[in-house]
Amino acid sequence: MRRGGYLLQNFAVFVDIHNGENPYRCAKNQIAVFREEMEKNKGIIRQVRTMEDIYENKRAGRISALLTLEEGEACEGNLDKLKTA
């Protein structure tokens, strides 16, 4: 990604709602892995939530990582679960 000049990479949490696993728990597990990887590689890439975060990463020579959620089913009908993820 550095050689390609990436400013930002999206990382999607994807839950297969047909595999029988609890969608919320599955999403939380993926988010935990994402956070672990961000911590291990924080000198290279960091999670962003705002444009200012992206600008700061660019100034620091880091790639920005935007966590996204595919499949609203992971919230199990409760948008408050987005806040706890």
A tleap script that builds the chain and sets N, CA, C and O, in Angstrom:
source leaprc.protein.ff14SB
mol = sequence {
  NMET ARG ARG GLY GLY TYR LEU LEU GLN ASN
  PHE ALA VAL PHE VAL ASP ILE HIE ASN GLY
  GLU ASN PRO TYR ARG CYS ALA LYS ASN GLN
  ILE ALA VAL PHE ARG GLU GLU MET GLU LYS
  ASN LYS GLY ILE ILE ARG GLN VAL ARG THR
  MET GLU ASP ILE TYR GLU ASN LYS ARG ALA
  GLY ARG ILE SER ALA LEU LEU THR LEU GLU
  GLU GLY GLU ALA CYS GLU GLY ASN LEU ASP
  LYS LEU LYS THR CALA
}
set mol.1.N position { 0.832 -1.186 0.000 }
set mol.1.CA position { 0.000 0.000 0.000 }
set mol.1.C position { 0.878 1.252 0.000 }
set mol.1.O position { 0.545 2.248 -0.642 }
set mol.2.N position { 1.982 1.199 0.709 }
set mol.2.CA position { 2.876 2.360 0.709 }
set mol.2.C position { 3.420 2.638 -0.688 }
set mol.2.O position { 3.432 3.783 -1.140 }
set mol.3.N position { 3.873 1.581 -1.371 }
set mol.3.CA position { 4.410 1.776 -2.724 }
set mol.3.C position { 3.361 2.333 -3.666 }
set mol.3.O position { 3.682 3.082 -4.588 }
set mol.4.N position { 2.122 1.975 -3.440 }
set mol.4.CA position { 1.035 2.446 -4.289 }
set mol.4.C position { 0.539 3.835 -3.913 }
set mol.4.O position { -0.324 4.392 -4.592 }
set mol.5.N position { 1.080 4.400 -2.831 }
set mol.5.CA position { 0.676 5.731 -2.415 }
set mol.5.C position { -0.699 5.800 -1.784 }
set mol.5.O position { -1.370 6.828 -1.864 }
set mol.6.N position { -1.121 4.719 -1.160 }
set mol.6.CA position { -2.445 4.700 -0.533 }
set mol.6.C position { -2.547 5.750 0.556 }
set mol.6.O position { -1.650 5.889 1.389 }
set mol.7.N position { -3.631 6.476 0.543 }
set mol.7.CA position { -3.952 7.409 1.612 }
set mol.7.C position { -4.842 6.709 2.633 }
set mol.7.O position { -4.688 6.886 3.842 }
set mol.8.N position { -5.783 5.905 2.116 }
set mol.8.CA position { -6.767 5.278 2.986 }
set mol.8.C position { -7.142 3.900 2.441 }
set mol.8.O position { -7.285 3.713 1.233 }
set mol.9.N position { -7.297 2.956 3.339 }
set mol.9.CA position { -7.778 1.625 2.979 }
set mol.9.C position { -9.020 1.332 3.815 }
set mol.9.O position { -9.023 1.522 5.031 }
set mol.10.N position { -10.072 0.869 3.146 }
set mol.10.CA position { -11.280 0.441 3.864 }
set mol.10.C position { -11.118 -1.009 4.294 }
set mol.10.O position { -10.614 -1.838 3.536 }
set mol.11.N position { -11.543 -1.305 5.497 }
set mol.11.CA position { -11.553 -2.667 6.020 }
set mol.11.C position { -12.990 -2.983 6.410 }
set mol.11.O position { -13.539 -2.378 7.331 }
set mol.12.N position { -13.590 -3.924 5.712 }
set mol.12.CA position { -15.001 -4.228 5.911 }
set mol.12.C position { -15.202 -5.384 6.875 }
set mol.12.O position { -14.552 -6.424 6.771 }
set mol.13.N position { -16.109 -5.182 7.807 }
set mol.13.CA position { -16.619 -6.262 8.645 }
set mol.13.C position { -17.778 -6.854 7.852 }
set mol.13.O position { -18.752 -6.165 7.549 }
set mol.14.N position { -17.665 -8.127 7.522 }
set mol.14.CA position { -18.714 -8.786 6.750 }
set mol.14.C position { -19.202 -9.997 7.512 }
set mol.14.O position { -18.411 -10.841 7.933 }
set mol.15.N position { -20.490 -10.079 7.684 }
set mol.15.CA position { -21.112 -11.186 8.415 }
set mol.15.C position { -21.979 -11.981 7.450 }
set mol.15.O position { -22.868 -11.431 6.799 }
set mol.16.N position { -21.714 -13.262 7.365 }
set mol.16.CA position { -22.544 -14.148 6.560 }
set mol.16.C position { -23.722 -14.582 7.422 }
set mol.16.O position { -23.583 -15.443 8.291 }
set mol.17.N position { -24.867 -13.987 7.178 }
set mol.17.CA position { -26.022 -14.238 8.042 }
set mol.17.C position { -26.613 -15.637 7.850 }
set mol.17.O position { -27.522 -16.033 8.579 }
set mol.18.N position { -26.103 -16.375 6.881 }
set mol.18.CA position { -26.648 -17.698 6.604 }
set mol.18.C position { -25.802 -18.830 7.197 }
set mol.18.O position { -26.118 -20.001 6.987 }
set mol.19.N position { -24.747 -18.506 7.923 }
set mol.19.CA position { -23.889 -19.578 8.442 }
set mol.19.C position { -24.278 -20.047 9.836 }
set mol.19.O position { -23.662 -20.975 10.361 }
set mol.20.N position { -25.278 -19.434 10.446 }
set mol.20.CA position { -25.770 -19.886 11.734 }
set mol.20.C position { -25.071 -19.260 12.927 }
set mol.20.O position { -25.526 -19.426 14.059 }
set mol.21.N position { -23.980 -18.546 12.703 }
set mol.21.CA position { -23.271 -17.900 13.800 }
set mol.21.C position { -23.996 -16.617 14.203 }
set mol.21.O position { -24.645 -15.979 13.374 }
set mol.22.N position { -23.886 -16.247 15.460 }
set mol.22.CA position { -24.481 -15.015 15.944 }
set mol.22.C position { -23.847 -13.835 15.201 }
set mol.22.O position { -22.641 -13.620 15.323 }
set mol.23.N position { -24.628 -13.063 14.433 }
set mol.23.CA position { -24.053 -11.999 13.601 }
set mol.23.C position { -23.314 -10.932 14.405 }
set mol.23.O position { -22.252 -10.470 13.990 }
set mol.24.N position { -23.863 -10.542 15.539 }
set mol.24.CA position { -23.236 -9.507 16.356 }
set mol.24.C position { -21.901 -9.990 16.912 }
set mol.24.O position { -20.903 -9.270 16.860 }
set mol.25.N position { -21.887 -11.185 17.433 }
set mol.25.CA position { -20.646 -11.751 17.984 }
set mol.25.C position { -19.589 -11.905 16.895 }
set mol.25.O position { -18.412 -11.621 17.118 }
set mol.26.N position { -20.011 -12.351 15.728 }
set mol.26.CA position { -19.092 -12.501 14.600 }
set mol.26.C position { -18.477 -11.143 14.236 }
set mol.26.O position { -17.267 -11.040 14.031 }
set mol.27.N position { -19.306 -10.118 14.157 }
set mol.27.CA position { -18.813 -8.773 13.831 }
set mol.27.C position { -17.857 -8.282 14.909 }
set mol.27.O position { -16.810 -7.715 14.594 }
set mol.28.N position { -18.201 -8.492 16.170 }
set mol.28.CA position { -17.335 -8.063 17.278 }
set mol.28.C position { -15.983 -8.774 17.205 }
set mol.28.O position { -14.949 -8.163 17.476 }
set mol.29.N position { -15.981 -10.042 16.847 }
set mol.29.CA position { -14.721 -10.781 16.722 }
set mol.29.C position { -13.857 -10.206 15.599 }
set mol.29.O position { -12.643 -10.075 15.755 }
set mol.30.N position { -14.474 -9.866 14.480 }
set mol.30.CA position { -13.724 -9.273 13.374 }
set mol.30.C position { -13.166 -7.907 13.754 }
set mol.30.O position { -12.040 -7.568 13.389 }
set mol.31.N position { -13.944 -7.135 14.477 }
set mol.31.CA position { -13.488 -5.821 14.931 }
set mol.31.C position { -12.309 -5.969 15.882 }
set mol.31.O position { -11.368 -5.177 15.837 }
set mol.32.N position { -12.358 -6.981 16.742 }
set mol.32.CA position { -11.247 -7.226 17.666 }
set mol.32.C position { -9.965 -7.543 16.904 }
set mol.32.O position { -8.892 -7.059 17.266 }
set mol.33.N position { -10.069 -8.349 15.854 }
set mol.33.CA position { -8.892 -8.675 15.034 }
set mol.33.C position { -8.372 -7.413 14.354 }
set mol.33.O position { -7.163 -7.185 14.314 }
set mol.34.N position { -9.273 -6.593 13.819 }
set mol.34.CA position { -8.888 -5.337 13.195 }
set mol.34.C position { -8.105 -4.471 14.181 }
set mol.34.O position { -7.046 -3.941 13.842 }
set mol.35.N position { -8.620 -4.331 15.383 }
set mol.35.CA position { -7.952 -3.489 16.392 }
set mol.35.C position { -6.585 -4.053 16.778 }
set mol.35.O position { -5.630 -3.300 16.969 }
set mol.36.N position { -6.495 -5.367 16.892 }
set mol.36.CA position { -5.195 -5.990 17.196 }
set mol.36.C position { -4.184 -5.688 16.096 }
set mol.36.O position { -3.033 -5.356 16.382 }
set mol.37.N position { -4.608 -5.800 14.849 }
set mol.37.CA position { -3.709 -5.538 13.728 }
set mol.37.C position { -3.313 -4.060 13.669 }
set mol.37.O position { -2.172 -3.732 13.343 }
set mol.38.N position { -4.247 -3.186 13.980 }
set mol.38.CA position { -3.915 -1.762 14.008 }
set mol.38.C position { -2.862 -1.483 15.083 }
set mol.38.O position { -1.929 -0.710 14.863 }
set mol.39.N position { -3.019 -2.107 16.225 }
set mol.39.CA position { -2.054 -1.909 17.316 }
set mol.39.C position { -0.677 -2.445 16.931 }
set mol.39.O position { 0.338 -1.797 17.187 }
set mol.40.N position { -0.641 -3.613 16.324 }
set mol.40.CA position { 0.645 -4.209 15.928 }
set mol.40.C position { 1.360 -3.391 14.859 }
set mol.40.O position { 2.587 -3.419 14.772 }
set mol.41.N position { 0.605 -2.670 14.053 }
set mol.41.CA position { 1.167 -1.947 12.914 }
set mol.41.C position { 0.971 -0.435 13.008 }
set mol.41.O position { 0.925 0.251 11.987 }
set mol.42.N position { 0.857 0.082 14.225 }
set mol.42.CA position { 0.491 1.486 14.413 }
set mol.42.C position { 1.500 2.486 13.858 }
set mol.42.O position { 1.157 3.652 13.664 }
set mol.43.N position { 2.710 2.069 13.603 }
set mol.43.CA position { 3.676 2.962 12.980 }
set mol.43.C position { 3.450 3.123 11.488 }
set mol.43.O position { 3.973 4.048 10.867 }
set mol.44.N position { 2.667 2.214 10.916 }
set mol.44.CA position { 2.432 2.192 9.474 }
set mol.44.C position { 1.014 2.625 9.117 }
set mol.44.O position { 0.797 3.347 8.144 }
set mol.45.N position { 0.051 2.169 9.923 }
set mol.45.CA position { -1.364 2.373 9.600 }
set mol.45.C position { -2.140 2.586 10.891 }
set mol.45.O position { -1.869 1.937 11.901 }
set mol.46.N position { -3.109 3.503 10.853 }
set mol.46.CA position { -3.948 3.760 12.026 }
set mol.46.C position { -5.396 3.969 11.606 }
set mol.46.O position { -5.695 4.483 10.528 }
set mol.47.N position { -6.277 3.550 12.502 }
set mol.47.CA position { -7.710 3.712 12.243 }
set mol.47.C position { -8.075 5.189 12.247 }
set mol.47.O position { -7.522 5.979 13.012 }
set mol.48.N position { -9.013 5.547 11.380 }
set mol.48.CA position { -9.521 6.913 11.324 }
set mol.48.C position { -11.032 6.921 11.514 }
set mol.48.O position { -11.730 5.954 11.209 }
set mol.49.N position { -11.504 8.046 12.027 }
set mol.49.CA position { -12.944 8.250 12.173 }
set mol.49.C position { -13.382 9.584 11.564 }
set mol.49.O position { -14.564 9.796 11.293 }
set mol.50.N position { -12.408 10.480 11.352 }
set mol.50.CA position { -12.714 11.816 10.834 }
set mol.50.C position { -11.713 12.188 9.743 }
set mol.50.O position { -10.675 11.545 9.587 }
set mol.51.N position { -12.043 13.228 8.999 }
set mol.51.CA position { -11.112 13.741 7.993 }
set mol.51.C position { -9.837 14.244 8.665 }
set mol.51.O position { -8.743 14.077 8.126 }
set mol.52.N position { -9.973 14.854 9.826 }
set mol.52.CA position { -8.780 15.334 10.534 }
set mol.52.C position { -7.846 14.170 10.867 }
set mol.52.O position { -6.626 14.321 10.810 }
set mol.53.N position { -8.411 13.009 11.216 }
set mol.53.CA position { -7.583 11.819 11.464 }
set mol.53.C position { -6.797 11.444 10.202 }
set mol.53.O position { -5.620 11.092 10.273 }
set mol.54.N position { -7.462 11.526 9.057 }
set mol.54.CA position { -6.807 11.201 7.788 }
set mol.54.C position { -5.673 12.184 7.516 }
set mol.54.O position { -4.574 11.783 7.132 }
set mol.55.N position { -5.945 13.473 7.716 }
set mol.55.CA position { -4.899 14.485 7.513 }
set mol.55.C position { -3.719 14.261 8.448 }
set mol.55.O position { -2.563 14.379 8.041 }
set mol.56.N position { -4.014 13.940 9.693 }
set mol.56.CA position { -2.941 13.694 10.667 }
set mol.56.C position { -2.092 12.495 10.254 }
set mol.56.O position { -0.864 12.552 10.319 }
set mol.57.N position { -2.733 11.422 9.833 }
set mol.57.CA position { -1.987 10.255 9.373 }
set mol.57.C position { -1.127 10.601 8.166 }
set mol.57.O position { 0.018 10.160 8.070 }
set mol.58.N position { -1.672 11.383 7.248 }
set mol.58.CA position { -0.909 11.762 6.065 }
set mol.58.C position { 0.327 12.557 6.471 }
set mol.58.O position { 1.425 12.301 5.975 }
set mol.59.N position { 0.149 13.522 7.372 }
set mol.59.CA position { 1.286 14.320 7.848 }
set mol.59.C position { 2.343 13.447 8.515 }
set mol.59.O position { 3.539 13.721 8.415 }
set mol.60.N position { 1.895 12.393 9.197 }
set mol.60.CA position { 2.806 11.503 9.917 }
set mol.60.C position { 3.358 10.390 9.031 }
set mol.60.O position { 4.164 9.579 9.488 }
set mol.61.N position { 2.929 10.342 7.763 }
set mol.61.CA position { 3.418 9.317 6.852 }
set mol.61.C position { 2.792 7.951 7.056 }
set mol.61.O position { 3.364 6.930 6.676 }
set mol.62.N position { 1.608 7.941 7.663 }
set mol.62.CA position { 0.898 6.682 7.893 }
set mol.62.C position { -0.270 6.541 6.933 }
set mol.62.O position { -0.795 7.533 6.427 }
set mol.63.N position { -0.668 5.310 6.687 }
set mol.63.CA position { -1.867 4.995 5.920 }
set mol.63.C position { -3.047 5.046 6.886 }
set mol.63.O position { -2.915 4.687 8.056 }
set mol.64.N position { -4.179 5.485 6.401 }
set mol.64.CA position { -5.395 5.525 7.212 }
set mol.64.C position { -6.219 4.273 6.965 }
set mol.64.O position { -6.285 3.769 5.843 }
set mol.65.N position { -6.843 3.781 8.017 }
set mol.65.CA position { -7.683 2.586 7.944 }
set mol.65.C position { -9.095 2.951 8.381 }
set mol.65.O position { -9.308 3.405 9.506 }
set mol.66.N position { -10.052 2.751 7.490 }
set mol.66.CA position { -11.446 3.044 7.797 }
set mol.66.C position { -12.204 1.729 7.952 }
set mol.66.O position { -12.296 0.941 7.011 }
set mol.67.N position { -12.735 1.505 9.127 }
set mol.67.CA position { -13.503 0.298 9.396 }
set mol.67.C position { -14.935 0.513 8.941 }
set mol.67.O position { -15.578 1.488 9.330 }
set mol.68.N position { -15.433 -0.397 8.119 }
set mol.68.CA position { -16.801 -0.302 7.616 }
set mol.68.C position { -17.569 -1.564 7.996 }
set mol.68.O position { -16.978 -2.590 8.332 }
set mol.69.N position { -18.870 -1.472 7.939 }
set mol.69.CA position { -19.727 -2.607 8.273 }
set mol.69.C position { -20.614 -2.912 7.084 }
set mol.69.O position { -21.355 -2.053 6.606 }
set mol.70.N position { -20.529 -4.152 6.609 }
set mol.70.CA position { -21.440 -4.631 5.574 }
set mol.70.C position { -22.410 -5.580 6.262 }
set mol.70.O position { -22.026 -6.322 7.166 }
set mol.71.N position { -23.611 -5.555 5.852 }
set mol.71.CA position { -24.654 -6.375 6.471 }
set mol.71.C position { -25.119 -5.748 7.778 }
set mol.71.O position { -24.542 -5.991 8.838 }
set mol.72.N position { -26.141 -4.959 7.691 }
set mol.72.CA position { -26.734 -4.369 8.886 }
set mol.72.C position { -27.262 -5.409 9.857 }
set mol.72.O position { -27.560 -5.098 11.010 }
set mol.73.N position { -27.378 -6.651 9.387 }
set mol.73.CA position { -27.839 -7.737 10.256 }
set mol.73.C position { -26.947 -7.907 11.477 }
set mol.73.O position { -27.391 -8.439 12.495 }
set mol.74.N position { -25.709 -7.469 11.390 }
set mol.74.CA position { -24.805 -7.595 12.529 }
set mol.74.C position { -25.337 -6.832 13.736 }
set mol.74.O position { -24.994 -7.156 14.873 }
set mol.75.N position { -26.166 -5.827 13.501 }
set mol.75.CA position { -26.737 -5.032 14.596 }
set mol.75.C position { -27.961 -5.704 15.209 }
set mol.75.O position { -28.458 -5.272 16.249 }
set mol.76.N position { -28.435 -6.740 14.574 }
set mol.76.CA position { -29.576 -7.498 15.066 }
set mol.76.C position { -30.768 -6.608 15.383 }
set mol.76.O position { -31.467 -6.824 16.373 }
set mol.77.N position { -30.999 -5.604 14.536 }
set mol.77.CA position { -32.151 -4.710 14.728 }
set mol.77.C position { -31.985 -3.656 15.786 }
set mol.77.O position { -32.948 -2.963 16.112 }
set mol.78.N position { -30.776 -3.504 16.347 }
set mol.78.CA position { -30.542 -2.566 17.433 }
set mol.78.C position { -29.366 -1.668 17.080 }
set mol.78.O position { -28.211 -2.078 17.197 }
set mol.79.N position { -29.655 -0.446 16.649 }
set mol.79.CA position { -28.591 0.465 16.240 }
set mol.79.C position { -27.673 0.872 17.390 }
set mol.79.O position { -26.556 1.329 17.148 }
set mol.80.N position { -28.117 0.716 18.619 }
set mol.80.CA position { -27.245 1.003 19.761 }
set mol.80.C position { -26.025 0.096 19.770 }
set mol.80.O position { -25.003 0.434 20.366 }
set mol.81.N position { -26.125 -1.050 19.116 }
set mol.81.CA position { -24.986 -1.973 19.061 }
set mol.81.C position { -23.832 -1.387 18.270 }
set mol.81.O position { -22.689 -1.802 18.461 }
set mol.82.N position { -24.100 -0.430 17.384 }
set mol.82.CA position { -23.015 0.226 16.656 }
set mol.82.C position { -22.106 0.980 17.625 }
set mol.82.O position { -20.899 1.073 17.402 }
set mol.83.N position { -22.674 1.508 18.678 }
set mol.83.CA position { -21.907 2.271 19.655 }
set mol.83.C position { -21.006 1.373 20.495 }
set mol.83.O position { -19.966 1.823 20.975 }
set mol.84.N position { -21.382 0.131 20.677 }
set mol.84.CA position { -20.607 -0.770 21.540 }
set mol.84.C position { -19.558 -1.535 20.777 }
set mol.84.O position { -18.704 -2.176 21.390 }
set mol.85.N position { -19.592 -1.492 19.453 }
set mol.85.CA position { -18.619 -2.212 18.652 }
set mol.85.C position { -17.346 -1.439 18.682 }
set mol.85.O position { -16.359 -1.850 18.071 }
savepdb mol mol.pdb
quit
